[in-house]
Amino acid sequence: MCIRDRYRIIDFPLSNCVNSGIEAVGVLTQYQPLVLNEYIGTGQAWDLDGMNSGVQVLPPYQGSNGADWYKGTANAIYQNINYIERYNPDYVVILSGDHIYKMNYSKMLSFHKECNAACTIAALEVPMAEASRFGILNTNEDGSIYEFDEKPEKPKNNKASMGIYIFTWKKLREYLVEDEKDPNSSNDFGKEILPNMLNNGERMFAYDFEGYWKDVGTIDSLWESNMDLIDIDTSLDLSDESWKIYSRNPVMPPHYVGDNAKINKSLVSEGCEVYGKVDYSVLFSGVYVGENAVIQDSIIMPGTRIEDGAVVKYSIISENTVVGKNAIIGKRPEEMEKVEDWGVAVVGDNLKIGDGATVEPKGMISKDIVEVKNNEG
């Protein structure tokens, strides 16, 4: 999944690991491991290809009876105990792969050691209205956790788990093994591992985080995060030389802007050709924008073509898709008769949206749309 004209979301946790001095990284993936394997490759882009460093994609275990899918987050770690123990670690950092942020895990590890903790959870204050979407940490004054509520209907506070954990490995291993023996377990960190540790009196602490953080697990949050990063005053500084976000980028020529093109406050990556109007949008590598085409408040992913006269507003267009001439994708909120019907339109990858076709707000397009002729249909 793409973010801010040149990055993939996986770039953020990988770069944070490298910048924090973590040299052995396993990436757990449930589906389509080939796509992730192709992108990560040898790990060279993140400096994870040295003699004593490396990154490895870890799909579900392939047994004699075929693949055993990861049953939950805890089971995913359990299936890879042998991989972890190759490195004989004292501590293990467990991260979510769909968050946008910059964080020094080595500082969090120092805090974990100082507290003599079995588990440390990174925490961030979120708007109270959104707190029920997260695991909520109820803590004492010293940061120790006395209660963990997984996505409560009525949260007691707004200190949310960021899905970033540091465990003392021997402790975590014990709980993973016991959890796997339980036939009634959902094998989930939030539902079983963390509550079990808390109930057994393990030392668990919240590590307070301040800074930009976005969970991009939804369409709206993916769109919002890209829009956030257009603003040069955002709190997530991707130009910071002291904490770079590394990425594997295609080797493409510089972008080209035609004589009649207009670009306003947008991010345009390498290999793009722009002949139309682009306003407050993100164009990833190799995007083509035809003459008299209009793109507003949208995300256009790599290799996509927006043909002449097409209009794209408040939309996410996935990779290698063609939006035909005079097609209309999405609308601005103020153009709606009923604002409650408005939302970001999404078009999947490798699709063809025919000339003159229309995709309404909140549309989720996963197959081709035929050309509309003579204003019919």
Short mmCIF file of C-alpha atoms in Angstrom, two decimals:
data_model
loop_
_atom_site.label_atom_id
_atom_site.label_comp_id
_atom_site.label_asym_id
_atom_site.label_seq_id
_atom_site.Cartn_x
_atom_site.Cartn_y
_atom_site.Cartn_z
CA MET A 1 0.00 0.00 0.00
CA CYS A 2 1.33 3.40 -1.01
CA ILE A 3 1.82 6.59 0.99
CA ARG A 4 2.99 10.11 0.10
CA ASP A 5 4.05 9.74 -3.58
CA ARG A 6 7.07 7.43 -3.08
CA TYR A 7 6.69 5.26 0.01
CA ARG A 8 5.02 1.99 0.88
CA ILE A 9 3.55 1.65 4.37
CA ILE A 10 6.03 -1.14 5.21
CA ASP A 11 8.84 1.43 4.72
CA PHE A 12 7.95 3.11 8.02
CA PRO A 13 8.37 0.20 10.46
CA LEU A 14 11.39 -1.10 8.52
CA SER A 15 13.09 2.31 8.59
CA ASN A 16 12.26 2.77 12.27
CA CYS A 17 13.88 -0.59 12.99
CA VAL A 18 17.07 0.28 11.12
CA ASN A 19 17.28 3.75 12.66
CA SER A 20 16.76 2.20 16.11
CA GLY A 21 19.63 -0.26 15.65
CA ILE A 22 17.47 -3.36 15.11
CA GLU A 23 19.24 -5.54 12.56
CA ALA A 24 17.13 -8.72 12.43
CA VAL A 25 13.57 -8.20 11.16
CA GLY A 26 10.89 -10.76 10.32
CA VAL A 27 7.84 -9.58 8.36
CA LEU A 28 4.73 -11.70 8.96
CA THR A 29 2.27 -11.87 6.09
CA GLN A 30 -0.93 -13.85 5.79
CA TYR A 31 -1.69 -13.33 2.09
CA GLN A 32 0.22 -12.70 -1.13
CA PRO A 33 3.74 -13.09 0.29
CA LEU A 34 5.16 -12.89 -3.25
CA VAL A 35 4.19 -9.22 -3.56
CA LEU A 36 5.93 -8.35 -0.30
CA ASN A 37 8.93 -10.52 -1.16
CA GLU A 38 9.37 -8.75 -4.47
CA TYR A 39 9.26 -5.34 -2.84
CA ILE A 40 11.53 -6.06 0.12
CA GLY A 41 13.98 -8.18 -1.90
CA THR A 42 17.31 -8.51 -0.12
CA GLY A 43 16.53 -5.59 2.20
CA GLN A 44 19.22 -3.43 0.63
CA ALA A 45 17.01 -0.32 0.47
CA TRP A 46 16.80 -0.35 4.28
CA ASP A 47 20.40 -1.44 4.87
CA LEU A 48 19.20 -4.84 6.04
CA ASP A 49 21.47 -6.92 3.83
CA GLY A 50 24.68 -6.97 5.85
CA MET A 51 26.66 -9.82 7.39
CA ASN A 52 24.89 -9.44 10.73
CA SER A 53 21.57 -7.99 9.58
CA GLY A 54 18.65 -9.12 7.50
CA VAL A 55 14.93 -8.99 6.78
CA GLN A 56 12.85 -12.03 6.01
CA VAL A 57 9.22 -12.39 4.92
CA LEU A 58 7.54 -15.06 7.05
CA PRO A 59 4.34 -16.50 5.55
CA PRO A 60 2.28 -19.09 7.48
CA TYR A 61 4.03 -22.39 8.16
CA GLN A 62 3.94 -24.91 5.32
CA GLY A 63 3.47 -28.37 6.82
CA SER A 64 3.05 -31.76 5.20
CA ASN A 65 -0.70 -31.14 5.00
CA GLY A 66 -0.32 -27.71 3.42
CA ALA A 67 -0.40 -24.21 4.84
CA ASP A 68 -1.58 -23.55 8.39
CA TRP A 69 -2.92 -19.99 8.25
CA TYR A 70 -2.10 -17.62 11.08
CA LYS A 71 -5.09 -17.97 13.40
CA GLY A 72 -4.40 -14.68 15.18
CA THR A 73 -1.63 -12.27 16.06
CA ALA A 74 -0.32 -14.47 18.89
CA ASN A 75 -0.39 -17.59 16.71
CA ALA A 76 1.60 -15.74 14.04
CA ILE A 77 4.42 -15.19 16.54
CA TYR A 78 4.06 -18.72 17.90
CA GLN A 79 4.52 -20.24 14.43
CA ASN A 80 7.82 -18.34 14.13
CA ILE A 81 9.37 -19.17 17.50
CA ASN A 82 12.16 -21.08 15.74
CA TYR A 83 12.97 -18.04 13.61
CA ILE A 84 13.13 -15.80 16.69
CA GLU A 85 15.31 -18.21 18.64
CA ARG A 86 17.93 -18.28 15.91
CA TYR A 87 19.01 -14.93 17.34
CA ASN A 88 18.76 -15.93 21.02
CA PRO A 89 17.17 -12.57 21.96
CA ASP A 90 16.56 -11.17 25.42
CA TYR A 91 13.85 -8.89 24.07
CA VAL A 92 11.47 -8.90 21.09
CA VAL A 93 9.83 -5.87 19.45
CA ILE A 94 6.45 -6.59 17.84
CA LEU A 95 5.01 -3.99 15.47
CA SER A 96 1.93 -3.46 13.36
CA GLY A 97 2.63 -3.03 9.65
CA ASP A 98 -0.12 -0.53 8.79
CA HIS A 99 0.88 2.54 10.81
CA ILE A 100 2.53 5.77 9.66
CA TYR A 101 4.92 7.26 12.25
CA LYS A 102 8.56 7.74 13.25
CA MET A 103 9.74 6.23 16.52
CA ASN A 104 13.00 5.34 18.22
CA TYR A 105 12.43 1.83 19.56
CA SER A 106 15.76 1.87 21.38
CA LYS A 107 14.42 4.55 23.76
CA MET A 108 11.35 2.42 24.39
CA LEU A 109 13.60 -0.58 25.08
CA SER A 110 15.60 1.45 27.62
CA PHE A 111 12.34 2.32 29.37
CA HIS A 112 11.34 -1.37 29.32
CA LYS A 113 14.62 -2.35 30.97
CA GLU A 114 14.45 0.43 33.59
CA CYS A 115 10.97 -0.75 34.58
CA ASN A 116 12.08 -4.39 34.69
CA ALA A 117 8.96 -5.03 32.62
CA ALA A 118 7.69 -8.23 31.07
CA CYS A 119 5.79 -6.18 28.51
CA THR A 120 5.83 -2.53 27.47
CA ILE A 121 3.12 -1.09 25.20
CA ALA A 122 3.50 2.16 23.30
CA ALA A 123 0.51 4.40 24.01
CA LEU A 124 -0.96 7.53 22.50
CA GLU A 125 -3.85 9.74 23.55
CA VAL A 126 -6.59 9.63 20.91
CA PRO A 127 -9.86 11.61 20.64
CA MET A 128 -12.35 10.19 23.13
CA ALA A 129 -14.87 9.69 20.33
CA GLU A 130 -12.44 7.26 18.64
CA ALA A 131 -11.20 5.47 21.76
CA SER A 132 -13.54 2.49 21.33
CA ARG A 133 -11.63 1.54 18.15
CA PHE A 134 -8.47 0.79 20.16
CA GLY A 135 -7.18 -1.28 23.01
CA ILE A 136 -7.30 1.10 26.00
CA LEU A 137 -4.66 1.12 28.74
CA ASN A 138 -5.67 2.10 32.25
CA THR A 139 -2.51 3.00 34.16
CA ASN A 140 -1.17 4.06 37.54
CA GLU A 141 0.88 7.23 38.04
CA ASP A 142 4.14 5.35 37.40
CA GLY A 143 2.87 4.12 34.02
CA SER A 144 2.20 0.58 35.17
CA ILE A 145 -0.87 -0.96 33.57
CA TYR A 146 -3.59 -2.24 35.90
CA GLU A 147 -6.27 -2.85 33.26
CA PHE A 148 -6.41 -3.49 29.52
CA ASP A 149 -9.69 -3.09 27.62
CA GLU A 150 -9.75 -4.36 24.05
CA LYS A 151 -11.94 -1.97 22.03
CA PRO A 152 -14.38 -1.19 24.88
CA GLU A 153 -17.84 0.22 24.11
CA LYS A 154 -17.43 2.75 26.93
CA PRO A 155 -13.70 3.46 27.39
CA LYS A 156 -12.57 4.79 30.76
CA ASN A 157 -9.88 6.98 29.20
CA ASN A 158 -8.29 7.77 25.86
CA LYS A 159 -4.82 6.22 26.31
CA ALA A 160 -4.75 3.86 23.34
CA SER A 161 -2.39 1.02 22.51
CA MET A 162 -0.45 1.77 19.33
CA GLY A 163 0.09 -1.91 18.57
CA ILE A 164 3.80 -1.54 19.36
CA TYR A 165 5.09 -3.97 21.99
CA ILE A 166 8.37 -4.88 23.60
CA PHE A 167 8.44 -8.20 25.44
CA THR A 168 11.03 -9.94 27.51
CA TRP A 169 11.31 -12.98 25.26
CA LYS A 170 11.38 -15.73 27.90
CA LYS A 171 8.12 -14.40 29.36
CA LEU A 172 6.40 -14.00 26.04
CA ARG A 173 7.44 -17.47 24.93
CA GLU A 174 5.80 -19.01 27.99
CA TYR A 175 2.50 -17.27 27.29
CA LEU A 176 2.56 -18.11 23.58
CA VAL A 177 3.07 -21.80 24.29
CA GLU A 178 0.29 -21.87 26.91
CA ASP A 179 -2.07 -19.94 24.66
CA GLU A 180 -1.54 -22.37 21.80
CA LYS A 181 -2.60 -25.24 24.06
CA ASP A 182 -5.98 -23.60 24.71
CA PRO A 183 -8.52 -24.86 22.13
CA ASN A 184 -10.89 -22.02 23.01
CA SER A 185 -8.35 -19.25 22.45
CA SER A 186 -8.59 -16.87 19.49
CA ASN A 187 -4.77 -16.63 19.69
CA ASP A 188 -4.83 -12.85 19.82
CA PHE A 189 -2.54 -10.50 21.74
CA GLY A 190 -5.29 -8.08 22.72
CA LYS A 191 -7.82 -10.73 23.72
CA GLU A 192 -5.61 -13.37 25.35
CA ILE A 193 -1.88 -12.72 25.76
CA LEU A 194 -2.03 -9.25 27.30
CA PRO A 195 -4.99 -9.94 29.64
CA ASN A 196 -3.41 -13.23 30.74
CA MET A 197 -0.14 -11.52 31.58
CA LEU A 198 -1.97 -8.80 33.47
CA ASN A 199 -4.10 -11.29 35.41
CA ASN A 200 -0.96 -13.17 36.44
CA GLY A 201 0.60 -10.03 37.89
CA GLU A 202 3.32 -9.54 35.26
CA ARG A 203 5.00 -6.14 35.21
CA MET A 204 3.41 -4.26 32.32
CA PHE A 205 3.97 -0.59 31.47
CA ALA A 206 2.71 2.01 29.03
CA TYR A 207 5.32 3.99 27.09
CA ASP A 208 3.89 7.39 26.19
CA PHE A 209 4.44 8.50 22.60
CA GLU A 210 4.15 12.03 21.29
CA GLY A 211 4.17 12.82 17.61
CA TYR A 212 2.40 11.99 14.37
CA TRP A 213 0.85 8.53 14.22
CA LYS A 214 -1.83 7.26 11.89
CA ASP A 215 -3.42 3.83 11.69
CA VAL A 216 -4.14 3.41 7.96
CA GLY A 217 -6.26 0.31 8.26
CA THR A 218 -9.29 2.03 6.69
CA ILE A 219 -9.94 3.82 3.40
CA ASP A 220 -10.61 7.14 5.15
CA SER A 221 -7.44 6.97 7.25
CA LEU A 222 -5.31 6.08 4.19
CA TRP A 223 -6.71 9.08 2.34
CA GLU A 224 -6.27 11.34 5.39
CA SER A 225 -2.66 10.32 5.95
CA ASN A 226 -1.71 11.14 2.36
CA MET A 227 -3.46 14.50 2.60
CA ASP A 228 -1.70 15.19 5.92
CA LEU A 229 1.69 14.65 4.35
CA ILE A 230 1.09 17.17 1.57
CA ASP A 231 1.34 19.87 4.22
CA ILE A 232 4.99 20.83 4.75
CA ASP A 233 4.13 21.86 8.32
CA THR A 234 2.97 18.37 9.31
CA SER A 235 4.54 16.99 12.48
CA LEU A 236 5.88 14.00 10.52
CA ASP A 237 9.01 15.45 8.89
CA LEU A 238 10.06 13.16 6.06
CA SER A 239 12.96 15.49 5.19
CA ASP A 240 14.68 14.91 8.53
CA GLU A 241 18.21 13.70 7.72
CA SER A 242 18.65 12.33 11.23
CA TRP A 243 15.75 9.88 10.89
CA LYS A 244 15.26 8.96 7.27
CA ILE A 245 12.44 6.86 5.93
CA TYR A 246 14.04 4.57 3.38
CA SER A 247 12.23 3.15 0.39
CA ARG A 248 12.73 1.06 -2.70
CA ASN A 249 11.89 3.34 -5.59
CA PRO A 250 11.62 2.63 -9.32
CA VAL A 251 14.33 4.05 -11.56
CA MET A 252 12.35 6.47 -13.70
CA PRO A 253 13.05 9.80 -15.42
CA PRO A 254 12.05 13.10 -13.79
CA HIS A 255 8.39 14.09 -13.98
CA TYR A 256 7.26 16.24 -16.92
CA VAL A 257 4.79 19.14 -16.72
CA GLY A 258 3.13 20.26 -19.97
CA ASP A 259 2.70 23.86 -21.11
CA ASN A 260 -0.97 24.03 -20.14
CA ALA A 261 -0.70 22.00 -16.95
CA LYS A 262 -1.49 23.49 -13.55
CA ILE A 263 -0.26 21.96 -10.29
CA ASN A 264 -1.17 23.38 -6.91
CA LYS A 265 0.12 22.12 -3.55
CA SER A 266 0.58 18.53 -4.68
CA LEU A 267 3.18 15.79 -4.57
CA VAL A 268 4.29 14.57 -7.99
CA SER A 269 6.74 11.68 -8.16
CA GLU A 270 9.26 10.61 -10.77
CA GLY A 271 8.09 9.38 -14.16
CA CYS A 272 4.82 11.34 -14.10
CA GLU A 273 3.51 13.26 -17.11
CA VAL A 274 1.04 16.04 -16.28
CA TYR A 275 -0.87 17.93 -18.98
CA GLY A 276 -4.01 18.73 -16.98
CA LYS A 277 -4.84 20.24 -13.58
CA VAL A 278 -3.70 18.71 -10.27
CA ASP A 279 -4.82 20.30 -7.02
CA TYR A 280 -3.97 19.11 -3.48
CA SER A 281 -3.29 15.57 -4.63
CA VAL A 282 -0.63 12.88 -4.56
CA LEU A 283 0.68 11.36 -7.80
CA PHE A 284 2.86 8.29 -7.42
CA SER A 285 5.51 7.24 -9.94
CA GLY A 286 4.62 6.86 -13.61
CA VAL A 287 1.19 8.50 -13.45
CA TYR A 288 -0.17 10.13 -16.63
CA VAL A 289 -2.64 13.03 -16.46
CA GLY A 290 -4.12 13.98 -19.84
CA GLU A 291 -5.09 17.37 -21.23
CA ASN A 292 -8.07 19.05 -19.55
CA ALA A 293 -8.13 16.30 -16.93
CA VAL A 294 -8.77 17.48 -13.35
CA ILE A 295 -7.52 15.79 -10.18
CA GLN A 296 -8.51 17.25 -6.82
CA ASP A 297 -7.94 15.97 -3.27
CA SER A 298 -7.04 12.52 -4.58
CA ILE A 299 -4.41 9.81 -4.46
CA ILE A 300 -3.28 8.34 -7.79
CA MET A 301 -1.09 5.27 -7.37
CA PRO A 302 1.80 4.08 -9.58
CA GLY A 303 1.36 3.51 -13.31
CA THR A 304 -2.20 4.83 -13.54
CA ARG A 305 -3.47 6.87 -16.52
CA ILE A 306 -6.05 9.63 -16.18
CA GLU A 307 -7.08 10.30 -19.76
CA ASP A 308 -8.06 13.61 -21.39
CA GLY A 309 -11.02 15.37 -19.81
CA ALA A 310 -11.44 12.94 -16.92
CA VAL A 311 -12.34 14.38 -13.51
CA VAL A 312 -11.16 12.73 -10.29
CA LYS A 313 -12.19 14.21 -6.92
CA TYR A 314 -11.75 12.86 -3.39
CA SER A 315 -10.70 9.46 -4.69
CA ILE A 316 -8.06 6.77 -4.40
CA ILE A 317 -7.13 5.20 -7.74
CA SER A 318 -5.01 2.07 -7.37
CA GLU A 319 -2.03 0.96 -9.45
CA ASN A 320 -1.98 0.48 -13.24
CA THR A 321 -5.58 1.53 -13.77
CA VAL A 322 -6.88 3.55 -16.72
CA VAL A 323 -9.55 6.20 -16.17
CA GLY A 324 -11.07 6.87 -19.59
CA LYS A 325 -11.70 10.16 -21.34
CA ASN A 326 -14.34 12.37 -19.70
CA ALA A 327 -14.96 9.83 -16.94
CA ILE A 328 -16.00 11.23 -13.54
CA ILE A 329 -14.74 9.65 -10.32
CA GLY A 330 -15.99 10.99 -6.96
CA LYS A 331 -17.22 14.43 -5.91
CA ARG A 332 -16.42 17.15 -3.42
CA PRO A 333 -18.60 17.20 -0.26
CA GLU A 334 -20.15 20.56 -1.19
CA GLU A 335 -21.34 19.09 -4.49
CA MET A 336 -23.57 16.55 -2.72
CA GLU A 337 -27.29 16.98 -2.15
CA LYS A 338 -26.92 14.93 1.04
CA VAL A 339 -23.56 15.24 2.76
CA GLU A 340 -24.12 11.93 4.56
CA ASP A 341 -23.91 10.20 1.15
CA TRP A 342 -20.42 11.56 0.57
CA GLY A 343 -17.22 9.57 1.00
CA VAL A 344 -13.94 8.75 -0.69
CA ALA A 345 -14.35 6.78 -3.94
CA VAL A 346 -11.96 3.87 -4.51
CA VAL A 347 -10.99 2.20 -7.80
CA GLY A 348 -8.99 -1.03 -7.64
CA ASP A 349 -5.78 -1.86 -9.47
CA ASN A 350 -5.37 -3.00 -13.10
CA LEU A 351 -8.85 -1.82 -14.06
CA LYS A 352 -10.34 0.09 -16.98
CA ILE A 353 -12.90 2.80 -16.28
CA GLY A 354 -14.50 3.45 -19.66
CA ASP A 355 -14.81 6.79 -21.41
CA GLY A 356 -17.65 8.84 -19.92
CA ALA A 357 -18.24 6.44 -17.04
CA THR A 358 -19.14 7.68 -13.55
CA VAL A 359 -18.12 6.44 -10.10
CA GLU A 360 -20.13 7.98 -7.28
CA PRO A 361 -18.70 8.98 -3.86
CA LYS A 362 -18.16 5.98 -1.57
CA GLY A 363 -17.96 3.80 -4.69
CA MET A 364 -15.72 0.71 -4.31
CA ILE A 365 -14.85 -0.47 -7.82
CA SER A 366 -13.24 -3.89 -8.25
CA LYS A 367 -14.02 -4.63 -11.90
CA ASP A 368 -13.95 -2.80 -15.22
CA ILE A 369 -16.67 -0.28 -16.10
CA VAL A 370 -17.65 -0.11 -19.76
CA GLU A 371 -17.56 3.01 -21.86
CA VAL A 372 -20.66 5.21 -21.79
CA LYS A 373 -21.61 6.42 -25.28
CA ASN A 374 -23.83 9.33 -26.18
CA ASN A 375 -24.55 10.02 -22.51
CA GLU A 376 -26.45 6.77 -22.19
CA GLY A 377 -26.49 4.66 -19.00
#
